[in-house]
Coordinates of C-alpha atoms and ligand atoms in Angstrom, one line a residue:
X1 CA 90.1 114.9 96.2
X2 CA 91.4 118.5 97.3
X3 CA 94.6 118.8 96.2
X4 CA 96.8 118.3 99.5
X5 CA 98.7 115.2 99.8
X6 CA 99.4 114.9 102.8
X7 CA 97.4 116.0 106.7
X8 CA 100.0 117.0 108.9
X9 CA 102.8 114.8 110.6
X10 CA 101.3 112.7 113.0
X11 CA 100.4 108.9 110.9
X12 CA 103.3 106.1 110.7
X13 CA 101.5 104.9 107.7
X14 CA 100.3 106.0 104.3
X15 CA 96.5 106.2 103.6
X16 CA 94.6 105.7 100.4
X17 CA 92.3 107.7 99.8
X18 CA 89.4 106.5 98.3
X19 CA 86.9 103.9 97.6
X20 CA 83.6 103.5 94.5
X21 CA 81.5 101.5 94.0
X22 CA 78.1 101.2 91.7
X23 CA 75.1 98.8 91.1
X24 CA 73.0 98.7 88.1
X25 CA 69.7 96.3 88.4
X26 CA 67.3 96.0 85.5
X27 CA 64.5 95.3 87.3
X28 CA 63.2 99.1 87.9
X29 CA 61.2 98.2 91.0
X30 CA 63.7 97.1 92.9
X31 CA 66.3 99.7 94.9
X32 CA 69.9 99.0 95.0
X33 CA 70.1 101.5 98.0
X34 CA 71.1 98.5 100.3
X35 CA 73.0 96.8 98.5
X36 CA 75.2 100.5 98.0
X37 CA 75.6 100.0 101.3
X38 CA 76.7 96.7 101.6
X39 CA 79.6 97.5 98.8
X40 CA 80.9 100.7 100.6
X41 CA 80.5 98.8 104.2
X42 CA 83.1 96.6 102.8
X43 CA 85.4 99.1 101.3
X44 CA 85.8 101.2 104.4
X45 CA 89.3 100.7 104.8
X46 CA 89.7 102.8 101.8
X47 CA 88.2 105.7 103.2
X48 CA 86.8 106.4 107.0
X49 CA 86.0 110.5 106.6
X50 CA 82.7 110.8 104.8
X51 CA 80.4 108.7 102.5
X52 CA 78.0 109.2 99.9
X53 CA 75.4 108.0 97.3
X54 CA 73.5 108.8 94.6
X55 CA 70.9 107.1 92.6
X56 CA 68.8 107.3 89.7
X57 CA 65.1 108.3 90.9
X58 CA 61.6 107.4 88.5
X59 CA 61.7 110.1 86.6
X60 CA 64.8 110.2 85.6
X61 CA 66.6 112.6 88.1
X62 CA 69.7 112.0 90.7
X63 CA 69.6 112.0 94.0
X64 CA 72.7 112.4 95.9
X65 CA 73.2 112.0 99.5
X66 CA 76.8 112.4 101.3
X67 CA 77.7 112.9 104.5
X68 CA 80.8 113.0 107.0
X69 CA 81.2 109.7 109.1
X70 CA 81.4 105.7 108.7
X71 CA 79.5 104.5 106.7
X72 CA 77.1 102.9 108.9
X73 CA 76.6 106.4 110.8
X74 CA 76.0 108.2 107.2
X75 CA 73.8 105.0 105.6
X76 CA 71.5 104.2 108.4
X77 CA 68.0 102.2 108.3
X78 CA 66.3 105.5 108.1
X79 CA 68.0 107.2 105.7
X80 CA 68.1 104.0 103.3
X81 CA 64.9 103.0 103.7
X82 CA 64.0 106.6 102.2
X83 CA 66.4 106.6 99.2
X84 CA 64.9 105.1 96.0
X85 CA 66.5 103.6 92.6
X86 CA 67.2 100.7 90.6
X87 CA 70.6 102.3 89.2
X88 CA 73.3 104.3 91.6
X89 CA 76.6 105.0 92.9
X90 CA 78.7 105.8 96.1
X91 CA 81.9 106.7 97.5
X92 CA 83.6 106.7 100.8
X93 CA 86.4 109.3 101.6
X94 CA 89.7 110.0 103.1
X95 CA 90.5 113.7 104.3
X96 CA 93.5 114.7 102.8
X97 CA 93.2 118.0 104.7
X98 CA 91.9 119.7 107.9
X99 CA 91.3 123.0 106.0
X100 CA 87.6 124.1 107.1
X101 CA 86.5 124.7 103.5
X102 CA 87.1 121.3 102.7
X103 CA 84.6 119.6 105.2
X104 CA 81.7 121.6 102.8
X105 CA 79.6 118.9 101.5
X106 CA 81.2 120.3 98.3
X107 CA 84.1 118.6 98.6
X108 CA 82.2 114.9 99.8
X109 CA 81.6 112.6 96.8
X110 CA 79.4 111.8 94.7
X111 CA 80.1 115.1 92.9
X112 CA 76.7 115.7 91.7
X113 CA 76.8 117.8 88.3
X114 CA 73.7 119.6 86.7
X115 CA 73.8 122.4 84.3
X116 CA 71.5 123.1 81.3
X117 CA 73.1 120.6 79.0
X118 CA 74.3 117.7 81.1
X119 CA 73.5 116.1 84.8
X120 CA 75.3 113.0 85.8
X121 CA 77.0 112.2 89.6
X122 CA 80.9 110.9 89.4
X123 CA 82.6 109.1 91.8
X124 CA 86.5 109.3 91.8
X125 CA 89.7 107.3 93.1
X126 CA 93.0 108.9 92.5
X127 CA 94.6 111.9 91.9
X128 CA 95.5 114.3 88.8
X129 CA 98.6 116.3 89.5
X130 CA 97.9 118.2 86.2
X131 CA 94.5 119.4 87.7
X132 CA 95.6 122.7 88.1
X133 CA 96.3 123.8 84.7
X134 CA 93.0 122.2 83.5
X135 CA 91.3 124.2 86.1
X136 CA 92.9 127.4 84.8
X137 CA 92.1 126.5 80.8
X138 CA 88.5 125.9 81.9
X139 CA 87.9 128.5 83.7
X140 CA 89.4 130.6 80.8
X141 CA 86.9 129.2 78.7
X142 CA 84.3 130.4 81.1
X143 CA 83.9 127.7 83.5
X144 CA 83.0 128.5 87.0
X145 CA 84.3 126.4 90.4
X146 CA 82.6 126.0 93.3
X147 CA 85.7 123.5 94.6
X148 CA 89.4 123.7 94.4
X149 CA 89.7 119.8 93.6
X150 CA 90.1 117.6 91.0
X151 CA 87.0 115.9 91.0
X152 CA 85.4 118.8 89.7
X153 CA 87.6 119.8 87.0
X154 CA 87.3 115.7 85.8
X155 CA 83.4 116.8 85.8
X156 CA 83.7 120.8 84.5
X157 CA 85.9 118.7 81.3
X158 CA 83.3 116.1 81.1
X159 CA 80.8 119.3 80.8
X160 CA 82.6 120.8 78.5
X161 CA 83.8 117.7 76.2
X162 CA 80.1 116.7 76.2
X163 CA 78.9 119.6 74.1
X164 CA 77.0 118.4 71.2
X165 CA 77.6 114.8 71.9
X166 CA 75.5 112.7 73.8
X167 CA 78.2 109.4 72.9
X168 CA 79.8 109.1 76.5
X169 CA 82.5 106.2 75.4
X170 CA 83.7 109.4 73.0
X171 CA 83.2 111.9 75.7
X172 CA 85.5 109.9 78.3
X173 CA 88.1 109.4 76.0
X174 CA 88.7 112.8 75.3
X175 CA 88.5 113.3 79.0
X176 CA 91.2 111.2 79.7
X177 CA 93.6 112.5 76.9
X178 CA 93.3 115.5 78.8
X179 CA 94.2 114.1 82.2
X180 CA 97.5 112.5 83.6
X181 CA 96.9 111.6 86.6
X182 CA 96.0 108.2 88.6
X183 CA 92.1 107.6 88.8
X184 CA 89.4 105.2 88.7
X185 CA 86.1 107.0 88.1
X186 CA 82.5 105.7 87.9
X187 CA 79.9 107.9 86.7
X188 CA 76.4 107.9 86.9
X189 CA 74.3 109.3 84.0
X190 CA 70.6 110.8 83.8
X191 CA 69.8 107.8 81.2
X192 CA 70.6 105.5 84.0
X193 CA 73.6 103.9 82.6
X194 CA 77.0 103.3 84.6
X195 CA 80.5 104.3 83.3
X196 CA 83.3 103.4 84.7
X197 CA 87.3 103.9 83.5
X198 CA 90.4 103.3 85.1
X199 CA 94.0 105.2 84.2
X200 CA 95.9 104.2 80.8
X201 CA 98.5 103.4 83.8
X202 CA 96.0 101.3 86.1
X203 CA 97.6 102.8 89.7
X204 CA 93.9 102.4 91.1
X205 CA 91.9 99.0 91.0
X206 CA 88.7 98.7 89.7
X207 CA 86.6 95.7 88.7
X208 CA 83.1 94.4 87.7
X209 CA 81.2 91.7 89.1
X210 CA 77.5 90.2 88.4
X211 CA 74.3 88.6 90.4
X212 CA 71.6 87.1 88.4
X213 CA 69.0 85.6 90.2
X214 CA 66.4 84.7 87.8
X215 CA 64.0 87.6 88.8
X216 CA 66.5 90.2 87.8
X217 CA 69.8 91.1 87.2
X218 CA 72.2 93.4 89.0
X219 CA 76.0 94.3 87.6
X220 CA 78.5 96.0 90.0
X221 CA 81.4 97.9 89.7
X222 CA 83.9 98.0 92.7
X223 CA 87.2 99.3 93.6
X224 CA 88.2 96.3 95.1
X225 CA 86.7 92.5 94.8
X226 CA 85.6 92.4 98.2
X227 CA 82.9 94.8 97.5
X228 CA 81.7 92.5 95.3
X229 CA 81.6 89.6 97.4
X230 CA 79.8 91.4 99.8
X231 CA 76.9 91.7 97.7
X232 CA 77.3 88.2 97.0
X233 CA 78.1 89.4 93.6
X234 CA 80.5 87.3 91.2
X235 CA 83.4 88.8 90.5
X236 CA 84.0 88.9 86.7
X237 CA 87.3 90.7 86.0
X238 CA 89.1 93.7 86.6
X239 CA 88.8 96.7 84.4
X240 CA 91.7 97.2 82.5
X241 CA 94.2 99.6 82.5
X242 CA 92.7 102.2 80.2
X243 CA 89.6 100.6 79.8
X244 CA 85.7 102.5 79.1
X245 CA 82.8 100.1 80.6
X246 CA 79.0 100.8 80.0
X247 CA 77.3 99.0 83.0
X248 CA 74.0 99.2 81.3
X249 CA 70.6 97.8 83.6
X250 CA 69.2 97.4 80.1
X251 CA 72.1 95.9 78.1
X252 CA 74.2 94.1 80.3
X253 CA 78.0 95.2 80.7
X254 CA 80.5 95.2 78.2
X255 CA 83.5 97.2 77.2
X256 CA 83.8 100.4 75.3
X257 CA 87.1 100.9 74.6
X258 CA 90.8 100.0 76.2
X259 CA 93.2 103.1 75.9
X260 CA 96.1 101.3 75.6
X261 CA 100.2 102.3 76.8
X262 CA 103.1 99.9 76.1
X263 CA 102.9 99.7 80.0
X264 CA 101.3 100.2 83.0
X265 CA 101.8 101.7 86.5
X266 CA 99.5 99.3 89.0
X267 CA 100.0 100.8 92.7
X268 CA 102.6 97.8 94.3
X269 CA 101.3 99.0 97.8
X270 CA 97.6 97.7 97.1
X271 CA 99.0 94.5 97.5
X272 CA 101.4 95.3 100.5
X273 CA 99.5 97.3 102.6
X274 CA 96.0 99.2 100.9
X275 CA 94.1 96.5 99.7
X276 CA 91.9 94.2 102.0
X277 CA 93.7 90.7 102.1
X278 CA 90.3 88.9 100.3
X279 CA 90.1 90.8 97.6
X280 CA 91.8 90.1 94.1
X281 CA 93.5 93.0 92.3
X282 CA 94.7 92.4 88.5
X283 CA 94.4 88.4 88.8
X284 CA 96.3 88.1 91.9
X285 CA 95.3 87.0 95.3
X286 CA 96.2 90.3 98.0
X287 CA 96.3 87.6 100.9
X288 CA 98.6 85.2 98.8
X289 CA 101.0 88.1 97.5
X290 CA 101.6 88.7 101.0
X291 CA 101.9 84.7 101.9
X292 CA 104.5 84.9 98.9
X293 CA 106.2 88.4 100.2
X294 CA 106.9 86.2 103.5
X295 CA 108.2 83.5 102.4
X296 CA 110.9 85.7 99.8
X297 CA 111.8 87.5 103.2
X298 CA 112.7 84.1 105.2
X299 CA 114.5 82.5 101.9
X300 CA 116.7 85.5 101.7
X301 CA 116.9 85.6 105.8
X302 CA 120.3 85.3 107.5
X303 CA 119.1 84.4 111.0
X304 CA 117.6 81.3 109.8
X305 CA 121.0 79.9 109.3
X306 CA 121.7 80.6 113.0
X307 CA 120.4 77.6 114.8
X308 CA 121.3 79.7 118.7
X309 CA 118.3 81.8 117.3
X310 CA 116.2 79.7 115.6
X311 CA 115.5 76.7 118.7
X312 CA 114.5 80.0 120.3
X313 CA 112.1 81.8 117.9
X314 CA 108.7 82.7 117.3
X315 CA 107.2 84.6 114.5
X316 CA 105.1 87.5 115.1
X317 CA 103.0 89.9 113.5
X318 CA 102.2 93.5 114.0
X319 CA 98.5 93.3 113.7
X320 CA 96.5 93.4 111.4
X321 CA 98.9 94.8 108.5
X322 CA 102.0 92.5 109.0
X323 CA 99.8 89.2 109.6
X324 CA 99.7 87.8 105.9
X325 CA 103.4 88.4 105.1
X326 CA 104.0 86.8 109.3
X327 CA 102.3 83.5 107.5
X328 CA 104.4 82.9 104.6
X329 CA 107.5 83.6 106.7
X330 CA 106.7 81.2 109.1
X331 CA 106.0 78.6 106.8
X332 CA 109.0 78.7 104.7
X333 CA 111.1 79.2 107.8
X334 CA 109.1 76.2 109.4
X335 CA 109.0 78.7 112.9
X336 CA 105.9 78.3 115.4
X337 CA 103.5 81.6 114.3
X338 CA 102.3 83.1 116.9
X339 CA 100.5 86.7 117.9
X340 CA 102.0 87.8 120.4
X341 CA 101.0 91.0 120.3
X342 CA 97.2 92.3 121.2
X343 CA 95.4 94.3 119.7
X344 CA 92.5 96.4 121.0
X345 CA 90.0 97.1 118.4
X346 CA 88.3 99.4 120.2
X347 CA 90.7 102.3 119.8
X348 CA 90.8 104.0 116.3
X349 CA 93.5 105.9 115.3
X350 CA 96.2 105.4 117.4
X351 CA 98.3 106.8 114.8
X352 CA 96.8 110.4 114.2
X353 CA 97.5 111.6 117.9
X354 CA 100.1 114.7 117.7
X355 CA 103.4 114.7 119.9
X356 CA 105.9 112.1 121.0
X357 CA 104.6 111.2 124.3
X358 CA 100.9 110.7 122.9
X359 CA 101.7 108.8 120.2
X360 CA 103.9 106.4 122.6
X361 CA 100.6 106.0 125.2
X362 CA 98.4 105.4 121.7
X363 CA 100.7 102.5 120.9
X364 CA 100.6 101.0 124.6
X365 CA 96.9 101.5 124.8
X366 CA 96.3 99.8 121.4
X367 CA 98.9 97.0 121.4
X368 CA 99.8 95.1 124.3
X369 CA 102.5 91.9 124.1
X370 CA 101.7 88.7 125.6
X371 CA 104.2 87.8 128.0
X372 CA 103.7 84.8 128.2
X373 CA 104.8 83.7 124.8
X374 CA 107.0 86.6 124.3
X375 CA 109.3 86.5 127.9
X376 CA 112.8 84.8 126.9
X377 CA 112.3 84.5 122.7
X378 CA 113.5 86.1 120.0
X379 CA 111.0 86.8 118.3
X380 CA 110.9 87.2 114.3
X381 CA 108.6 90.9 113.9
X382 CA 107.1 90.8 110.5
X383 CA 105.1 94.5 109.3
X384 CA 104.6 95.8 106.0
X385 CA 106.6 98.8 106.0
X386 CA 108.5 101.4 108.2
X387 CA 107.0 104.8 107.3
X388 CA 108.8 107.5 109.7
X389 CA 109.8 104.5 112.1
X390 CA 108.3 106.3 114.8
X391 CA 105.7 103.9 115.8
X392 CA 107.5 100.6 115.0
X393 CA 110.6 102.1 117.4
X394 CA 107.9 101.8 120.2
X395 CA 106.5 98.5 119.4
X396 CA 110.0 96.9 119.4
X397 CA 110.4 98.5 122.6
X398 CA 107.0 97.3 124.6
X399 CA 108.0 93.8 123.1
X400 CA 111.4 94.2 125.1
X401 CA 110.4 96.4 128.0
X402 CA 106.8 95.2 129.0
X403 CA 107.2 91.7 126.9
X404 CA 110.4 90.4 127.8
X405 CA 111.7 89.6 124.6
X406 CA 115.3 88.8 124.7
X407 CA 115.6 89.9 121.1
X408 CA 113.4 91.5 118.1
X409 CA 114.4 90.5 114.5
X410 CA 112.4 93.0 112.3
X411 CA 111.5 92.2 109.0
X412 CA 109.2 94.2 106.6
X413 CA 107.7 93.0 103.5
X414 CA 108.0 96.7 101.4
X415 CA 111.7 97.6 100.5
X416 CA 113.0 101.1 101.8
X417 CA 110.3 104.2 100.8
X418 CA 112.6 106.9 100.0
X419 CA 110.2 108.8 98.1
X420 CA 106.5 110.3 98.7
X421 CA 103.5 109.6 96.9
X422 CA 102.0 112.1 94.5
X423 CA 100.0 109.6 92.9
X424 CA 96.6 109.6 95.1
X425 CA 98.3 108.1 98.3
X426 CA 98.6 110.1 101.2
X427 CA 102.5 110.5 102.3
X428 CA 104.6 112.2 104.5
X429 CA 107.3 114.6 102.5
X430 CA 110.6 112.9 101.9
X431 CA 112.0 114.4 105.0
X432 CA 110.0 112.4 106.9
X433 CA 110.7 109.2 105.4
X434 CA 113.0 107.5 107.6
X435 CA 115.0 105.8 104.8
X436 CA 114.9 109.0 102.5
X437 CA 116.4 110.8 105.7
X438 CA 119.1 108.2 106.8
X439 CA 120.3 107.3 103.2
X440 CA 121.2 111.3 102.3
X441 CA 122.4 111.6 106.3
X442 CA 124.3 108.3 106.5
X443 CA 125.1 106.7 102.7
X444 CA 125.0 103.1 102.3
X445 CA 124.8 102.1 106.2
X446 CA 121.6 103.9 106.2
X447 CA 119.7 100.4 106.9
X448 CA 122.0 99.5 110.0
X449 CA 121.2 103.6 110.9
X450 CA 117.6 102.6 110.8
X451 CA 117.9 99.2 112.9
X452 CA 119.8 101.3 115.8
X453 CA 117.4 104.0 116.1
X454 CA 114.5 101.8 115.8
X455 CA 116.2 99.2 118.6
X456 CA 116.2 96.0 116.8
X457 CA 118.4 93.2 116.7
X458 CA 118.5 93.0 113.5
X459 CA 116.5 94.4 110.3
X460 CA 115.5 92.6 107.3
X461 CA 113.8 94.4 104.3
X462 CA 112.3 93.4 101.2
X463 CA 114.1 93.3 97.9
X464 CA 112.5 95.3 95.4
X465 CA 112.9 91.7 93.0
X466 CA 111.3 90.1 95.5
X467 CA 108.6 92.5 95.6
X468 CA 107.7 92.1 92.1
X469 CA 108.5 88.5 92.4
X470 CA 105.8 87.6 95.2
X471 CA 103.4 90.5 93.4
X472 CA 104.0 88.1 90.2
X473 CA 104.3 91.3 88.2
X474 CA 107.1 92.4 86.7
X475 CA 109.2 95.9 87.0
X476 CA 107.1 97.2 83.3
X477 CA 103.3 96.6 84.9
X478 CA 103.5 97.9 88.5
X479 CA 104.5 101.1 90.1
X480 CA 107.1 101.5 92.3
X481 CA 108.1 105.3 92.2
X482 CA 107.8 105.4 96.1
X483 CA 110.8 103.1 96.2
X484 CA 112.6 104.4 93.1
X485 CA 111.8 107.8 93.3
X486 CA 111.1 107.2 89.1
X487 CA 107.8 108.6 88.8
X488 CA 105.7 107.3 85.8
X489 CA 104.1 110.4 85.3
X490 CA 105.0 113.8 83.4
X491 CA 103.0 116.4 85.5
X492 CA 104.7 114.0 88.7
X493 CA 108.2 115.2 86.9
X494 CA 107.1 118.7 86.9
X495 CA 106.1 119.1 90.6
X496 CA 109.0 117.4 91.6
X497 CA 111.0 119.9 89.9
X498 CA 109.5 123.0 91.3
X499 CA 109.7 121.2 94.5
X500 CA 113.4 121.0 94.5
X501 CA 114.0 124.0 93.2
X502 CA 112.1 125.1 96.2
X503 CA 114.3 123.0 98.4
X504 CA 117.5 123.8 97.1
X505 CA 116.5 128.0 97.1
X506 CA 116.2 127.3 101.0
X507 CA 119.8 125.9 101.7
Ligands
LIG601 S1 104.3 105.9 94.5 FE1 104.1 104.1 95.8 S2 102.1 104.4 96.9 FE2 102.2 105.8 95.1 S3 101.1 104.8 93.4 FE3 103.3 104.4 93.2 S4 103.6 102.5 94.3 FE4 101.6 103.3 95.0

């Protein structure tokens, strides 16, 4: 991605910023084009800015086709029906920036490489904070850009690393010695084989999944499960943190090689917030982490003690990110679930609009609260997190003002997020973070802080035991840094320091 973390101050919640996904069928007159689409269709929530393909022609040459738009837009019937290839790969894209030079087809993915030695297409998840001292050695070594992002330095160091080798399990772990960063990465060679790795850390899923139908065989590799089922693949197993796979169409897929650390970093908000509820990430179940980070919330929850509240409650969830977690809560607090708030589908991005008074009208346009259920209750909120607290301060609002709620309880399955994301997720800076802001500003009251400006009744938020508790990994295997501030990586460290050096020059 281009190296900016963040696009501007309007969003109440972070992004991710990326999603792969790659077939391999043996049967060379048959093209996976399709079923591309199908696997990208179904990782859209992972990125809504641009999408691409390429595939592996007769011949022996790459094709690569990317576009800006949804997927559907970019992949339609006439643009499939012309792309050809029993082996390929695709991407869809977050923006991470509005900077013009970024919308250059450039900076879309599949980044398609091609030089007198090498020609492969990569697909990449993630970030690598280090990228900029790479770029520098490389292009000391005589490497020429035509992007400022780390996707193509991953690809100018597979270049280089592949000189005199052709062995591309050797050639990728070199590449990863050299980068410390967050990334899942398939990559499509000019032989027609399939590589895919994922971090030593494991930040970003990945996983592989098979169909064989008894005329031919087709092995996928996907950032999330889903993708898989919708290719009415079967999903096999997640790649391992650190692990090389060759998805050959000839040979089947096996493993390479597992780079192994003593422990790994897996992104905790895949399963809070990222990840779409069906899919499995790292042997867990994403809807039943959430079911699980529910019920912790109501065990640990005062008000159910307080029976004046409880003959009068409902549970409800802000749609469609605090449904999951609004489940397990109401079963463990044995409380009628109910959604009383609607949502309209047909409005997209309610939370990209820029000023106050916008962003209010977004949220009334796009959620409305059912009076009918709402008028008199107190009603239980359930979200996954509070961002900047911007937009969640007007939802408990419409519940009161245009809903009649007699009181909003507000309880959100991610602990505090004092600290932004430089691990591939797009953040706001710390000052924006509304518990990063209200801790430094108001100590150990900062929570009560939060529930007064916000305007709820009261404010319940996860523990970070819990967390790992419901996730049912422990403190060692996931990463947490955005609620810690403890980043697991050393170029992370670095940054931060320059930052705050930065930040204390300018008080
Ligand atoms: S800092 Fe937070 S959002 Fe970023 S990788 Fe770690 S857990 Fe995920």
């Amino acid at each position: 991605m281009p190296r900016k973390f963040y696009d501007g101050p309007q969003r109440d919640k972070p992004r991710e910023n990326c999603a792969i996904f790659g077939v391999a069928c043996d049967d060379i007159g048959y093209s996976v084009s399709k079923l591309l689409y199908s696997g990208l269709i179904a990782l859209q929530h992972r990125g809504q800015e641009a999408t691409g393909i390429s595939l592996l022609e007769t011949g022996g040459n790459i094709y690569t086709y990317k576009r800006k738009g949804l997927v559907s837009k970019v992949l339609n019937n006439r643009v499939l029906s012309k792309l050809w290839g029993n082996v390929g790969i695709g991407h869809n894209r977050y923006a991470t920036t509005g900077a013009k030079e970024y919308s250059s087809s450039y900076y879309l993915q599949p980044f398609h490489f091609k030089n007198n030695e090498i020609e492969f297409s990569l697909a990449f998840n993630g970030t690598i904070p280090n990228y900029a001292e790479l770029m520098k050695k490389l292009e000391d070594m005589g490497r020429v850009f035509v992007t400022n992002t780390d996707t193509e330095v991953i690809a100018q160091l597979i270049a280089s690393l592949s000189i005199g080798t052709e062995d591309w399990p050797e050639i990728l772990r070199l590449t990863s010695k050299f980068l410390d960063g967050s990334y899942a990465i398939i990559i499509l060679t000019s032989e027609g084989d399939i590589y895919a790795m994922r971090d030593p850390l494991g930040f970003k899923p990945l996983c592989i999944g098979e169909l064989k139908t008894g005329k031919r065989n087709l092995y996928f590799v996907s950032s999330e499960s889903c993708g898989i089922d919708a290719v009415d693949g079967k999903f096999l197993r997640d790649v391992k943190p650190g692990e090389i796979i060759h998805i050959s169409h000839q040979k089947d897929i096996h493993s390479e090689m597992v780079l192994r650390t003593n422990k790994t970093a897996i992104c905790q908000f895949e399963y809070i917030y990222f990840a779409r509820p069906d899919s499995i990430i790292d042997g867990v179940s994403v809807v039943e982490a959430r079911m699980r980070l529910g019920m912790y919330l109501a065990k640990k929850d005062p008000i159910l003690k307080n029976s004046e509240i409880t003959d009068n409650a409902i549970v409800v969830p802000v749609p469609d990110s605090g449904r999951s977690v609004a489940v397990g809560y109401a079963k463990e607090a044995k409380l009628p679930y109910i959604e009383g708030l609607m949502k309209n589908r047909y409005i997209w991005r309610t939370f990209i609009m820029p000023g106050q008074n916008r962003r209010k009208a977004a949220v009334k346009e796009k959620l409305n609260p059912i009076k009918s259920v709402i008028e008199g209750k107190d009603i239980i909120l359930l979200d996954d997190s509070i961002v900047r607290g911007t937009t969640m301060r007007q939802i408990v609002q419409l519940l009161k003002e245009r809903g009649g709620a007699k009181r909003v309880h507000l309880r959100i399955s991610c602990p505090p997020i004092i600290s932004p994301c430089y691990m591939g997720i797009d953040f706001p800076t710390k000052s924006e973070l509304i518990a990063a802001k209200f801790y430094n500003k108001y100590g150990d009251s900062y929570i009560e802080e939060i529930r007064k400006h916000i305007g709820a009744d009261s404010l319940l938020y996860q523990t970070k035991e819990d967390l790992s508790r419901a996730i049912t990994k422990s403190e060692n295997e996931l990463c947490r840094a955005c609620l810690t501030g403890i980043y697991p990586l050393k170029s992370v460290e670095k940054i931060r320091e320059i930052e705050d050096s930065i930040a204390k020059s300018r008080t």
